[in-house]
CSV table of C-alpha atoms in Angstrom, one decimal:
chain,number,residue,atom,x,y,z
A,1,MET,CA,24.2,-27.9,59.8
A,2,ASN,CA,27.9,-26.1,60.8
A,3,LYS,CA,28.2,-22.8,58.5
A,4,PRO,CA,29.9,-24.0,55.4
A,5,LEU,CA,27.1,-26.6,54.6
A,6,ARG,CA,24.4,-24.3,55.3
A,7,ARG,CA,26.3,-21.8,53.0
A,8,VAL,CA,25.8,-25.1,50.0
A,9,ALA,CA,22.8,-25.9,50.6
A,10,LEU,CA,21.5,-22.1,50.5
A,11,ALA,CA,23.3,-21.8,47.3
A,12,MET,CA,22.1,-24.7,45.9
A,13,MET,CA,18.8,-23.9,46.4
A,14,VAL,CA,19.4,-20.1,45.0
A,15,MET,CA,20.6,-22.1,42.2
A,16,VAL,CA,17.7,-24.5,41.5
A,17,VAL,CA,15.3,-21.6,42.3
A,18,LEU,CA,17.3,-19.3,39.8
A,19,LEU,CA,17.0,-22.6,37.2
A,20,MET,CA,13.1,-22.8,37.7
A,21,GLY,CA,12.6,-19.1,37.1
A,22,ASN,CA,14.8,-19.5,34.2
A,23,ALA,CA,12.3,-22.5,32.6
A,24,THR,CA,8.6,-20.6,34.1
A,25,TYR,CA,10.4,-18.0,31.4
A,26,VAL,CA,11.2,-19.7,28.7
A,27,GLN,CA,8.6,-21.9,28.8
A,28,VAL,CA,5.4,-19.7,29.7
A,29,ILE,CA,6.4,-16.1,29.1
A,30,GLN,CA,9.1,-16.9,25.5
A,31,ALA,CA,7.2,-19.9,24.6
A,32,ASP,CA,5.0,-17.8,21.2
A,33,GLU,CA,8.1,-16.3,20.8
A,34,LEU,CA,10.4,-18.5,20.5
A,35,ARG,CA,8.6,-20.8,18.4
A,36,GLU,CA,7.3,-17.9,16.0
A,37,HIS,CA,11.3,-16.8,15.3
A,38,PRO,CA,12.0,-17.3,11.9
A,39,LEU,CA,15.5,-19.2,12.3
A,40,ASN,CA,13.0,-21.9,14.9
A,41,LYS,CA,13.8,-24.7,11.8
A,42,ARG,CA,11.4,-27.6,14.1
A,43,THR,CA,8.4,-24.9,14.1
A,44,MET,CA,8.3,-24.5,10.5
A,45,TYR,CA,9.0,-28.2,9.4
A,46,GLU,CA,5.7,-28.3,11.4
A,47,GLU,CA,4.4,-25.8,9.2
A,48,PHE,CA,5.1,-27.2,6.0
A,49,ALA,CA,4.3,-30.4,7.3
A,50,ARG,CA,0.7,-29.1,7.4
A,51,GLU,CA,-1.7,-28.2,4.8
A,52,ARG,CA,-1.7,-24.2,4.7
A,53,GLY,CA,-4.9,-22.1,3.7
A,54,GLN,CA,-5.5,-20.9,0.9
A,55,ILE,CA,-5.2,-17.1,0.4
A,56,ILE,CA,-9.0,-16.2,-2.0
A,57,ALA,CA,-10.1,-13.1,-4.0
A,58,GLY,CA,-13.0,-13.2,-6.2
A,59,GLY,CA,-14.0,-17.1,-5.8
A,60,GLN,CA,-9.9,-17.0,-7.4
A,61,SER,CA,-7.6,-19.0,-5.5
A,62,LEU,CA,-4.5,-16.8,-5.5
A,63,ALA,CA,-2.1,-19.0,-3.3
A,64,SER,CA,-2.9,-22.7,-1.7
A,65,SER,CA,-0.3,-25.9,-0.7
A,66,VAL,CA,-0.7,-29.0,-2.6
A,67,PRO,CA,1.4,-32.6,-1.6
A,68,ASN,CA,4.5,-32.6,-2.1
A,69,ASN,CA,6.8,-35.7,-2.6
A,70,HIS,CA,9.4,-34.5,0.3
A,71,ASP,CA,11.1,-36.0,3.4
A,72,ARG,CA,10.4,-32.7,5.2
A,73,TYR,CA,8.0,-30.6,3.2
A,74,LYS,CA,4.5,-32.4,2.8
A,75,TYR,CA,3.0,-30.0,1.1
A,76,LEU,CA,4.9,-27.0,-1.8
A,77,ARG,CA,3.2,-23.5,-1.7
A,78,THR,CA,1.9,-22.3,-5.3
A,79,TYR,CA,0.6,-19.2,-7.1
A,80,PRO,CA,-1.7,-19.1,-10.1
A,81,ASN,CA,-0.7,-15.9,-11.0
A,82,GLY,CA,2.3,-15.3,-8.8
A,83,PRO,CA,3.4,-12.3,-10.5
A,84,LEU,CA,-0.3,-10.4,-10.9
A,85,TYR,CA,-0.7,-10.5,-7.0
A,86,ALA,CA,2.4,-11.1,-5.1
A,87,PRO,CA,2.1,-7.5,-4.3
A,88,VAL,CA,-1.0,-8.9,-1.9
A,89,THR,CA,0.1,-12.4,-1.8
A,90,GLY,CA,3.3,-11.6,-1.0
A,91,PHE,CA,5.7,-15.1,-1.0
A,92,TYR,CA,5.8,-18.1,1.8
A,93,SER,CA,9.6,-19.7,1.3
A,94,PHE,CA,11.3,-22.4,4.1
A,95,PHE,CA,14.9,-20.4,3.4
A,96,TYR,CA,13.9,-16.9,3.3
A,97,GLY,CA,10.5,-16.2,5.0
A,98,SER,CA,7.6,-14.3,4.4
A,99,ASN,CA,6.0,-11.3,3.1
A,100,GLY,CA,2.7,-9.7,2.4
A,101,ILE,CA,-0.4,-11.0,3.3
A,102,GLU,CA,2.0,-14.9,3.4
A,103,ARG,CA,3.4,-12.8,6.2
A,104,ALA,CA,0.6,-10.3,8.3
A,105,GLN,CA,-1.9,-13.6,8.0
A,106,ASP,CA,0.5,-16.1,9.0
A,107,LYS,CA,-1.3,-17.3,12.1
A,108,ILE,CA,-4.7,-18.1,9.9
A,109,LEU,CA,-3.5,-19.6,7.2
A,110,ASN,CA,-1.4,-21.4,9.8
A,111,GLY,CA,-4.3,-22.7,11.7
A,112,THR,CA,-2.8,-21.9,15.0
A,113,ASP,CA,-5.2,-18.4,15.1
A,114,ASP,CA,-6.9,-18.7,18.9
A,115,SER,CA,-10.5,-18.1,16.6
A,116,MET,CA,-9.1,-21.7,15.3
A,117,ALA,CA,-8.5,-24.1,18.5
A,118,PHE,CA,-11.8,-25.7,18.2
A,119,ASP,CA,-11.1,-26.8,15.2
A,120,ARG,CA,-7.9,-27.5,16.0
A,121,LEU,CA,-9.3,-29.6,18.8
A,122,SER,CA,-12.0,-31.1,17.0
A,123,ASP,CA,-8.8,-32.6,14.2
A,124,MET,CA,-6.8,-34.5,17.2
A,125,ILE,CA,-10.3,-36.2,18.6
A,126,THR,CA,-11.4,-36.9,15.0
A,127,GLY,CA,-7.5,-37.8,14.3
A,128,LYS,CA,-7.5,-35.7,10.6
A,129,ALA,CA,-4.0,-33.7,9.6
A,130,PRO,CA,-4.4,-30.2,10.9
A,131,ARG,CA,-5.1,-27.9,8.6
A,132,GLY,CA,-4.8,-23.8,7.7
A,133,GLY,CA,-7.6,-21.6,7.6
A,134,SER,CA,-8.6,-19.5,4.4
A,135,VAL,CA,-7.9,-15.9,4.0
A,136,GLU,CA,-10.3,-13.7,1.7
A,137,LEU,CA,-9.2,-10.5,0.1
A,138,THR,CA,-11.1,-7.7,-0.9
A,139,ILE,CA,-9.4,-7.5,-4.4
A,140,ASN,CA,-11.7,-7.7,-7.7
A,141,PRO,CA,-9.4,-9.8,-10.2
A,142,ALA,CA,-10.5,-8.2,-12.9
A,143,MET,CA,-10.0,-4.3,-11.8
A,144,GLN,CA,-6.0,-6.6,-11.1
A,145,GLN,CA,-5.8,-8.0,-14.4
A,146,VAL,CA,-6.5,-4.3,-16.7
A,147,ALA,CA,-4.0,-2.4,-13.8
A,148,TYR,CA,-1.4,-4.9,-14.2
A,149,ASP,CA,-1.9,-5.3,-18.3
A,150,GLN,CA,-2.1,-2.0,-18.4
A,151,LEU,CA,1.8,-1.6,-16.9
A,152,THR,CA,3.3,-4.3,-18.0
A,153,SER,CA,2.3,-4.6,-21.6
A,154,LYS,CA,4.0,-0.6,-22.2
A,155,GLY,CA,6.8,-1.8,-20.2
A,156,PHE,CA,6.1,0.2,-17.7
A,157,GLN,CA,7.3,0.5,-14.4
A,158,GLY,CA,4.8,2.0,-11.3
A,159,SER,CA,2.1,0.8,-9.2
A,160,VAL,CA,-1.4,1.4,-9.2
A,161,VAL,CA,-3.8,1.2,-6.2
A,162,ALA,CA,-8.2,1.1,-6.4
A,163,LEU,CA,-10.2,1.5,-3.6
A,164,ASN,CA,-14.2,1.4,-2.5
A,165,PRO,CA,-14.2,4.6,-1.0
A,166,SER,CA,-17.4,4.2,1.2
A,167,THR,CA,-16.1,1.2,2.9
A,168,GLY,CA,-12.1,1.5,1.9
A,169,GLU,CA,-11.6,-2.1,0.3
A,170,ILE,CA,-8.4,-2.8,-1.3
A,171,LEU,CA,-10.5,-3.6,-5.0
A,172,SER,CA,-6.9,-3.3,-6.8
A,173,MET,CA,-3.0,-3.0,-5.9
A,174,VAL,CA,-0.6,-3.9,-9.0
A,175,ASN,CA,3.1,-3.3,-9.2
A,176,ALA,CA,5.8,-3.0,-12.2
A,177,PRO,CA,7.4,-4.7,-12.6
A,178,SER,CA,6.8,-7.7,-10.5
A,179,TYR,CA,8.1,-10.6,-9.5
A,180,ASP,CA,6.9,-15.0,-9.3
A,181,PRO,CA,6.9,-15.8,-5.9
A,182,ASN,CA,6.7,-19.5,-7.4
A,183,PRO,CA,10.5,-20.1,-7.5
A,184,LEU,CA,11.0,-18.6,-3.9
A,185,ALA,CA,8.8,-21.1,-2.0
A,186,ALA,CA,10.5,-24.2,-3.8
A,187,VAL,CA,12.2,-26.8,-2.2
A,188,ASP,CA,15.9,-26.5,-3.8
A,189,ASN,CA,17.7,-24.6,-1.8
A,190,ASN,CA,20.4,-24.1,-4.6
A,191,ALA,CA,18.1,-22.5,-6.8
A,192,VAL,CA,15.4,-20.7,-4.2
A,193,ALA,CA,19.4,-19.1,-3.8
A,194,GLU,CA,19.9,-18.4,-6.8
A,195,GLN,CA,16.0,-16.8,-7.8
A,196,TRP,CA,16.7,-14.5,-4.6
A,197,ASN,CA,19.9,-13.2,-5.4
A,198,LYS,CA,18.7,-12.3,-9.3
A,199,LEU,CA,15.6,-10.8,-7.9
A,200,ASN,CA,17.5,-8.5,-4.7
A,201,ASN,CA,20.4,-7.4,-7.6
A,202,ASP,CA,17.5,-6.3,-10.1
A,203,PRO,CA,18.0,-2.9,-10.9
A,204,HIS,CA,14.0,-2.3,-11.5
A,205,GLN,CA,13.1,-3.8,-7.8
A,206,PRO,CA,10.9,-6.3,-8.9
A,207,MET,CA,10.5,-6.7,-4.8
A,208,ALA,CA,9.7,-3.7,-4.2
A,209,ASN,CA,6.4,-3.0,-2.8
A,210,ARG,CA,5.6,0.2,-5.1
A,211,ALA,CA,1.9,0.4,-3.6
A,212,VAL,CA,2.9,1.0,0.3
A,213,SER,CA,6.9,1.0,0.5
A,214,GLU,CA,8.2,3.3,-2.1
A,215,ILE,CA,7.4,6.8,-1.8
A,216,TYR,CA,7.3,9.6,-4.6
A,217,PRO,CA,7.3,13.7,-5.0
A,218,PRO,CA,2.9,13.5,-6.3
A,219,GLY,CA,3.4,16.6,-8.4
A,220,SER,CA,0.5,18.5,-8.7
A,221,THR,CA,-1.7,15.5,-7.5
A,222,PHE,CA,-1.1,17.5,-4.0
A,223,LYS,CA,-2.9,20.7,-5.4
A,224,LEU,CA,-5.9,18.6,-3.8
A,225,ILE,CA,-4.4,19.3,-0.1
A,226,THR,CA,-3.8,22.7,-0.9
A,227,ALA,CA,-7.4,23.3,-2.6
A,228,ALA,CA,-8.6,22.0,0.9
A,229,ALA,CA,-7.0,23.8,2.8
A,230,ALA,CA,-7.0,26.6,0.7
A,231,LEU,CA,-10.9,26.1,0.8
A,232,GLU,CA,-11.3,25.0,5.2
A,233,SER,CA,-9.6,28.9,5.4
A,234,GLY,CA,-11.6,31.4,3.7
A,235,TYR,CA,-11.4,30.6,-0.2
A,236,THR,CA,-14.5,29.6,-2.6
A,237,PRO,CA,-13.8,28.0,-6.1
A,238,SER,CA,-14.7,31.4,-7.5
A,239,SER,CA,-12.0,32.8,-5.2
A,240,LYS,CA,-9.7,35.2,-8.0
A,241,VAL,CA,-5.6,33.5,-7.5
A,242,GLN,CA,-2.2,34.4,-9.1
A,243,ASP,CA,-2.3,33.2,-12.8
A,244,ALA,CA,1.2,35.1,-13.7
A,245,PRO,CA,3.3,33.0,-15.6
A,246,PHE,CA,5.9,32.4,-13.3
A,247,ILE,CA,6.8,34.2,-9.8
A,248,THR,CA,10.2,34.2,-8.3
A,249,LEU,CA,10.3,32.1,-4.9
A,250,PRO,CA,10.5,34.4,-1.4
A,251,ASN,CA,14.0,35.5,-0.8
A,252,SER,CA,15.2,33.8,-3.8
A,253,ARG,CA,15.9,35.3,-7.5
A,254,THR,CA,14.6,31.4,-8.5
A,255,PRO,CA,11.7,31.6,-10.9
A,256,LEU,CA,8.7,28.6,-10.2
A,257,PRO,CA,7.0,28.6,-13.7
A,258,ASN,CA,3.2,27.5,-15.2
A,259,TYR,CA,3.4,24.4,-16.8
A,260,GLY,CA,5.5,25.0,-20.5
A,261,GLY,CA,6.2,28.9,-19.1
A,262,LYS,CA,2.9,30.1,-19.5
A,263,GLN,CA,-0.3,31.8,-18.5
A,264,CYS,CA,-2.8,30.0,-16.7
A,265,ALA,CA,-5.8,29.8,-18.5
A,266,GLY,CA,-8.5,31.6,-15.7
A,267,ASN,CA,-7.5,33.3,-12.4
A,268,THR,CA,-10.1,32.1,-9.8
A,269,LEU,CA,-9.2,28.5,-8.2
A,270,THR,CA,-11.0,26.2,-10.2
A,271,ASP,CA,-9.7,27.2,-13.2
A,272,ALA,CA,-6.3,26.9,-11.3
A,273,LEU,CA,-7.1,23.4,-10.3
A,274,ALA,CA,-8.0,22.8,-13.7
A,275,HIS,CA,-5.6,23.7,-16.2
A,276,SER,CA,-3.0,22.8,-12.8
A,277,CYS,CA,-1.6,26.2,-12.3
A,278,ASN,CA,1.8,26.3,-10.2
A,279,THR,CA,1.7,29.8,-9.9
A,280,ALA,CA,-1.5,30.6,-7.7
A,281,PHE,CA,-1.0,27.4,-5.4
A,282,ALA,CA,2.5,28.5,-4.6
A,283,GLU,CA,1.3,31.4,-3.4
A,284,ILE,CA,-1.7,30.0,-1.4
A,285,ALA,CA,0.7,27.5,0.5
A,286,GLY,CA,2.8,30.9,1.1
A,287,LYS,CA,-0.2,32.8,2.6
A,288,LEU,CA,-2.0,29.2,4.5
A,289,GLY,CA,1.1,29.0,6.4
A,290,VAL,CA,3.2,25.7,7.1
A,291,ASP,CA,0.8,24.6,10.5
A,292,LYS,CA,-2.0,24.8,8.2
A,293,MET,CA,-0.5,23.0,5.2
A,294,ARG,CA,0.1,20.2,7.9
A,295,GLN,CA,-2.8,19.8,9.1
A,296,THR,CA,-4.3,19.1,5.9
A,297,ALA,CA,-2.6,16.9,5.0
A,298,ALA,CA,-2.2,14.6,8.2
A,299,ALA,CA,-6.5,15.0,8.3
A,300,PHE,CA,-6.0,12.8,4.4
A,301,GLY,CA,-3.6,10.3,6.4
A,302,PHE,CA,-0.2,12.2,6.1
A,303,GLY,CA,1.9,10.7,8.8
A,304,GLN,CA,0.2,8.2,10.7
A,305,ASP,CA,0.7,4.5,11.1
A,306,LEU,CA,-1.4,2.6,9.1
A,307,GLN,CA,-1.7,-1.5,8.5
A,308,ILE,CA,-3.5,-2.7,5.6
A,309,PRO,CA,-3.1,-6.0,7.6
A,310,MET,CA,0.6,-4.9,6.1
A,311,THR,CA,2.7,-1.9,7.0
A,312,VAL,CA,2.4,1.3,4.7
A,313,ALA,CA,5.1,3.6,4.7
A,314,LYS,CA,4.1,7.1,6.1
A,315,SER,CA,3.8,9.9,2.9
A,316,ASP,CA,5.5,13.1,4.3
A,317,LEU,CA,5.8,16.6,3.4
A,318,GLY,CA,9.3,17.3,4.7
A,319,ALA,CA,11.2,20.3,6.6
A,320,MET,CA,9.1,23.5,4.4
A,321,SER,CA,12.4,25.4,6.6
A,322,ASP,CA,11.8,28.5,5.0
A,323,ALA,CA,9.1,30.4,2.4
A,324,ALA,CA,10.6,28.9,-0.9
A,325,SER,CA,10.3,25.6,0.4
A,326,LEU,CA,6.8,26.3,1.3
A,327,TYR,CA,5.4,27.0,-2.1
A,328,GLN,CA,7.1,24.6,-3.8
A,329,SER,CA,5.7,21.7,-1.2
A,330,GLY,CA,2.4,23.6,-2.1
A,331,ILE,CA,2.6,22.3,-5.8
A,332,GLY,CA,3.9,18.8,-4.6
A,333,GLN,CA,7.7,19.3,-5.3
A,334,ARG,CA,10.5,20.0,-2.7
A,335,ASP,CA,10.3,17.5,-0.3
A,336,VAL,CA,6.8,16.5,-0.2
A,337,ARG,CA,6.5,12.2,-0.5
A,338,VAL,CA,3.6,10.2,-1.1
A,339,THR,CA,2.6,6.3,-1.2
A,340,PRO,CA,0.5,5.8,-3.8
A,341,MET,CA,-1.6,4.7,-1.7
A,342,GLN,CA,-1.6,7.3,0.7
A,343,ASN,CA,-2.7,9.2,-2.8
A,344,ALA,CA,-5.7,6.7,-3.6
A,345,MET,CA,-6.7,7.7,0.1
A,346,MET,CA,-6.7,10.8,-1.0
A,347,ALA,CA,-9.3,10.9,-3.8
A,348,ALA,CA,-11.5,8.2,-1.6
A,349,ALA,CA,-11.7,10.3,1.1
A,350,ILE,CA,-13.4,13.3,-0.7
A,351,ALA,CA,-15.2,11.4,-3.2
A,352,ASN,CA,-16.1,10.1,0.3
A,353,GLY,CA,-17.8,13.4,1.1
A,354,GLY,CA,-14.7,14.4,2.8
A,355,LYS,CA,-14.5,10.5,4.9
A,356,LEU,CA,-11.8,9.0,5.2
A,357,MET,CA,-11.7,5.1,5.6
A,358,LYS,CA,-9.2,2.6,7.1
A,359,PRO,CA,-8.2,0.8,3.5
A,360,GLN,CA,-8.3,-2.7,3.9
A,361,LEU,CA,-7.2,-6.2,2.2
A,362,VAL,CA,-9.0,-8.7,4.3
A,363,LYS,CA,-12.6,-9.5,3.7
A,364,ALA,CA,-12.8,-12.3,5.4
A,365,THR,CA,-11.2,-15.1,7.0
A,366,ARG,CA,-12.3,-18.9,7.1
A,367,ALA,CA,-11.8,-22.1,8.6
A,368,PRO,CA,-10.4,-24.6,6.9
A,369,ASP,CA,-14.2,-26.1,6.1
A,370,MET,CA,-14.7,-22.4,4.4
A,371,ALA,CA,-16.8,-21.4,7.6
A,372,GLU,CA,-16.9,-18.0,8.4
A,373,LEU,CA,-14.6,-17.2,11.6
A,374,ASP,CA,-14.5,-13.3,11.7
A,375,THR,CA,-15.4,-10.4,8.3
A,376,PHE,CA,-14.2,-6.9,7.3
A,377,ARG,CA,-15.7,-4.2,8.8
A,378,PRO,CA,-15.9,-0.6,7.8
A,379,GLU,CA,-13.2,2.1,10.1
A,380,GLU,CA,-13.4,5.6,9.6
A,381,MET,CA,-10.2,7.1,10.4
A,382,ASN,CA,-11.4,10.7,10.2
A,383,GLN,CA,-13.1,13.4,8.5
A,384,ALA,CA,-10.8,15.3,6.1
A,385,VAL,CA,-12.9,17.9,5.5
A,386,SER,CA,-16.8,18.6,5.5
A,387,PRO,CA,-19.1,16.8,2.7
A,388,GLU,CA,-19.3,20.4,1.3
A,389,ILE,CA,-15.4,21.5,0.7
A,390,ALA,CA,-15.6,17.9,-0.1
A,391,GLN,CA,-17.9,18.2,-3.6
A,392,MET,CA,-16.6,21.4,-4.4
A,393,ILE,CA,-13.2,19.9,-5.1
A,394,ARG,CA,-15.4,17.0,-6.7
A,395,ASP,CA,-16.6,19.6,-8.7
A,396,MET,CA,-13.1,21.0,-9.6
A,397,MET,CA,-11.6,18.2,-10.4
A,398,ILE,CA,-14.7,17.0,-12.7
A,399,GLN,CA,-13.0,20.2,-14.3
A,400,SER,CA,-9.3,18.9,-14.3
A,401,GLU,CA,-10.4,15.6,-16.1
A,402,LYS,CA,-12.4,17.9,-18.8
A,403,ASN,CA,-8.4,19.1,-19.4
A,404,THR,CA,-7.2,16.0,-19.3
A,405,LYS,CA,-5.8,14.8,-22.5
A,406,GLY,CA,-5.2,10.8,-23.1
A,407,GLU,CA,-6.5,7.9,-23.7
A,408,GLY,CA,-9.1,5.3,-22.3
A,409,LYS,CA,-12.4,8.2,-21.5
A,410,ILE,CA,-15.3,6.4,-20.7
A,411,SER,CA,-18.5,7.5,-22.8
A,412,GLY,CA,-21.0,7.9,-20.2
A,413,VAL,CA,-19.2,8.2,-17.0
A,414,GLU,CA,-18.4,10.8,-14.5
A,415,ILE,CA,-14.9,11.3,-14.0
A,416,ALA,CA,-13.4,13.5,-11.3
A,417,SER,CA,-9.4,13.1,-11.8
A,418,LYS,CA,-6.2,15.6,-10.8
A,419,THR,CA,-2.6,14.8,-13.1
A,420,GLY,CA,0.5,15.3,-12.0
A,421,THR,CA,3.8,15.2,-13.2
A,422,ALA,CA,6.8,15.2,-10.9
A,423,GLN,CA,10.4,16.2,-11.2
A,424,HIS,CA,12.3,14.2,-8.9
A,425,GLY,CA,16.3,15.1,-10.0
A,426,ASP,CA,16.1,11.8,-13.2
A,427,VAL,CA,19.1,12.8,-15.1
A,428,LYS,CA,17.5,12.8,-17.8
A,429,ASP,CA,14.4,14.7,-16.9
A,430,GLN,CA,11.8,12.2,-17.0
A,431,PRO,CA,9.1,13.0,-14.0
A,432,HIS,CA,6.9,10.9,-12.6
A,433,GLY,CA,3.6,10.7,-13.8
A,434,TRP,CA,0.6,10.9,-11.5
A,435,TYR,CA,-3.7,10.0,-12.3
A,436,VAL,CA,-5.7,9.9,-8.9
A,437,ALA,CA,-9.4,10.0,-9.6
A,438,PHE,CA,-13.2,8.5,-8.5
A,439,ALA,CA,-16.0,7.6,-10.8
A,440,PRO,CA,-18.8,8.0,-10.8
A,441,ALA,CA,-18.3,11.8,-9.8
A,442,GLU,CA,-22.2,11.9,-8.3
A,443,HIS,CA,-21.8,8.5,-6.6
A,444,PRO,CA,-18.4,6.9,-6.5
A,445,THR,CA,-17.7,3.9,-6.4
A,446,ILE,CA,-13.8,3.4,-7.1
A,447,ALA,CA,-10.8,5.7,-6.0
A,448,VAL,CA,-7.6,5.3,-8.0
A,449,ALA,CA,-4.0,6.3,-7.9
A,450,VAL,CA,-2.0,5.7,-11.1
A,451,ILE,CA,1.7,5.9,-10.8
A,452,VAL,CA,4.1,5.8,-14.2
A,453,GLU,CA,7.4,6.5,-13.5
A,454,ASN,CA,10.2,8.0,-15.6
A,455,GLY,CA,8.7,9.2,-18.4
A,456,GLY,CA,7.0,5.9,-18.9
A,457,ASP,CA,7.7,5.5,-22.7
A,458,GLU,CA,7.5,9.1,-23.4
A,459,GLY,CA,10.4,10.0,-22.1
A,460,ALA,CA,11.0,13.2,-20.9
A,461,GLU,CA,8.0,15.1,-23.0
A,462,ALA,CA,5.8,13.2,-20.6
A,463,THR,CA,2.5,14.5,-18.7
A,464,GLY,CA,0.5,12.6,-15.8
A,465,GLY,CA,-2.3,12.9,-18.3
A,466,SER,CA,-0.6,11.4,-21.4
A,467,ILE,CA,0.9,8.0,-19.7
A,468,ALA,CA,-1.3,7.8,-16.4
A,469,ALA,CA,-4.5,9.1,-17.1
A,470,PRO,CA,-5.2,5.9,-19.8
A,471,ILE,CA,-4.1,3.1,-16.4
A,472,GLY,CA,-6.4,5.3,-14.5
A,473,ARG,CA,-9.3,4.8,-16.6
A,474,ALA,CA,-8.8,1.7,-17.3
A,475,VAL,CA,-9.3,0.3,-14.0
A,476,ILE,CA,-12.4,2.3,-13.1
A,477,ARG,CA,-14.3,1.1,-16.8
A,478,ALA,CA,-12.5,-2.5,-15.4
A,479,GLY,CA,-14.5,-1.6,-12.1
A,480,LEU,CA,-17.5,-0.4,-13.3
A,481,GLN,CA,-18.5,-2.6,-16.6
A,482,GLY,CA,-16.3,-6.1,-15.4
A,483,GLY,CA,-13.7,-6.1,-17.9
A,484,GLY,CA,-10.6,-4.0,-20.0
């Protein structure tokens, strides 16, 4: 073979090898990625041609697929109580993808998860149409309904999260306003696009998952973190603390007053938490320092990656670059930001003897015949504080609840709680109202966090006790007594 022919042959061999390599890369290595790509319409057509599994909670179907007379979309996704459960189910749309449990548990619901390989093989042999598995959630429907009704009946904008402190099971996760996933699951492209644009252009952001994706200033609920840091640093519940009506922030002329400009009704750490005295906790944070505040907050979950299985936004203390900002951070102002989920985790850890459990929304996954594939296992995240310190904070929170106004107190049930009234730069000075609590205080089975945005129906006069506490108590009552 002459030299030119050898070069041509060599070039062809290289091209064949490259072609085979690329084909192998696409068919083997990239296969899963390409198959699951959201723009892969072939996969989408296949999925909409098979029966997708159910999302279930408390024996109720929250999402299911029903036969549909359409050439391509053989099944239509339906949500019987769409807005009530939208923060947990999410939506499943041919045109706009999915979110919530619909996305996080997609492989179970569409039947392609490895745990369902035997079911797929069985269907192939028997000639049955392939079906998806089901996902059972930890949600308590009675608590979910009460939380939603409490927010929406008053026209409030906000969120409620309730946890089982000992296991981390999410008992309730509600947003207001919410949205109906059903129109997004329709097959009329124009109608779905119109609804999608309407929801996304709504200034009240009904599709925002406030429980896990939005971060807010926590106000005085953050004093629980400051109290935990103080107790770990040698303070006791009877330690004497600042009780002045106001103090001046370090290196400034800026006054930091108590609520209403009043002197604290007592001068112990317990008194300061019970009456939510700003001056006491600002000075405590200043004495403890930035590192201790960050360390304690991190122990309660701040800054950690968390999937429930949806991703939870990270809560953070901000820069705290000078003494004044440290003082303000100690009372939950300045740059401190939390999700409602984080605040519920904080209350749950205190309720659980200081042990922080990972929040989890999925109780079990099931095959198409409802046989169990996998089940929820409680997972410890951290020992946030010692059991002894957790008990001290619990006792202080019981005193706080006794000083908290608002409706809905439950006869015969002792609640441990802390309120927050968070200024956030609103032009009308309408604060966010917070309430975190657990009950029964001696043997807690429910921990809850409530936020009502922008003063609810009380405007600038609102407090966490007046607008958020009644909602939290109603949710606790629903969990303990099975109704509103």
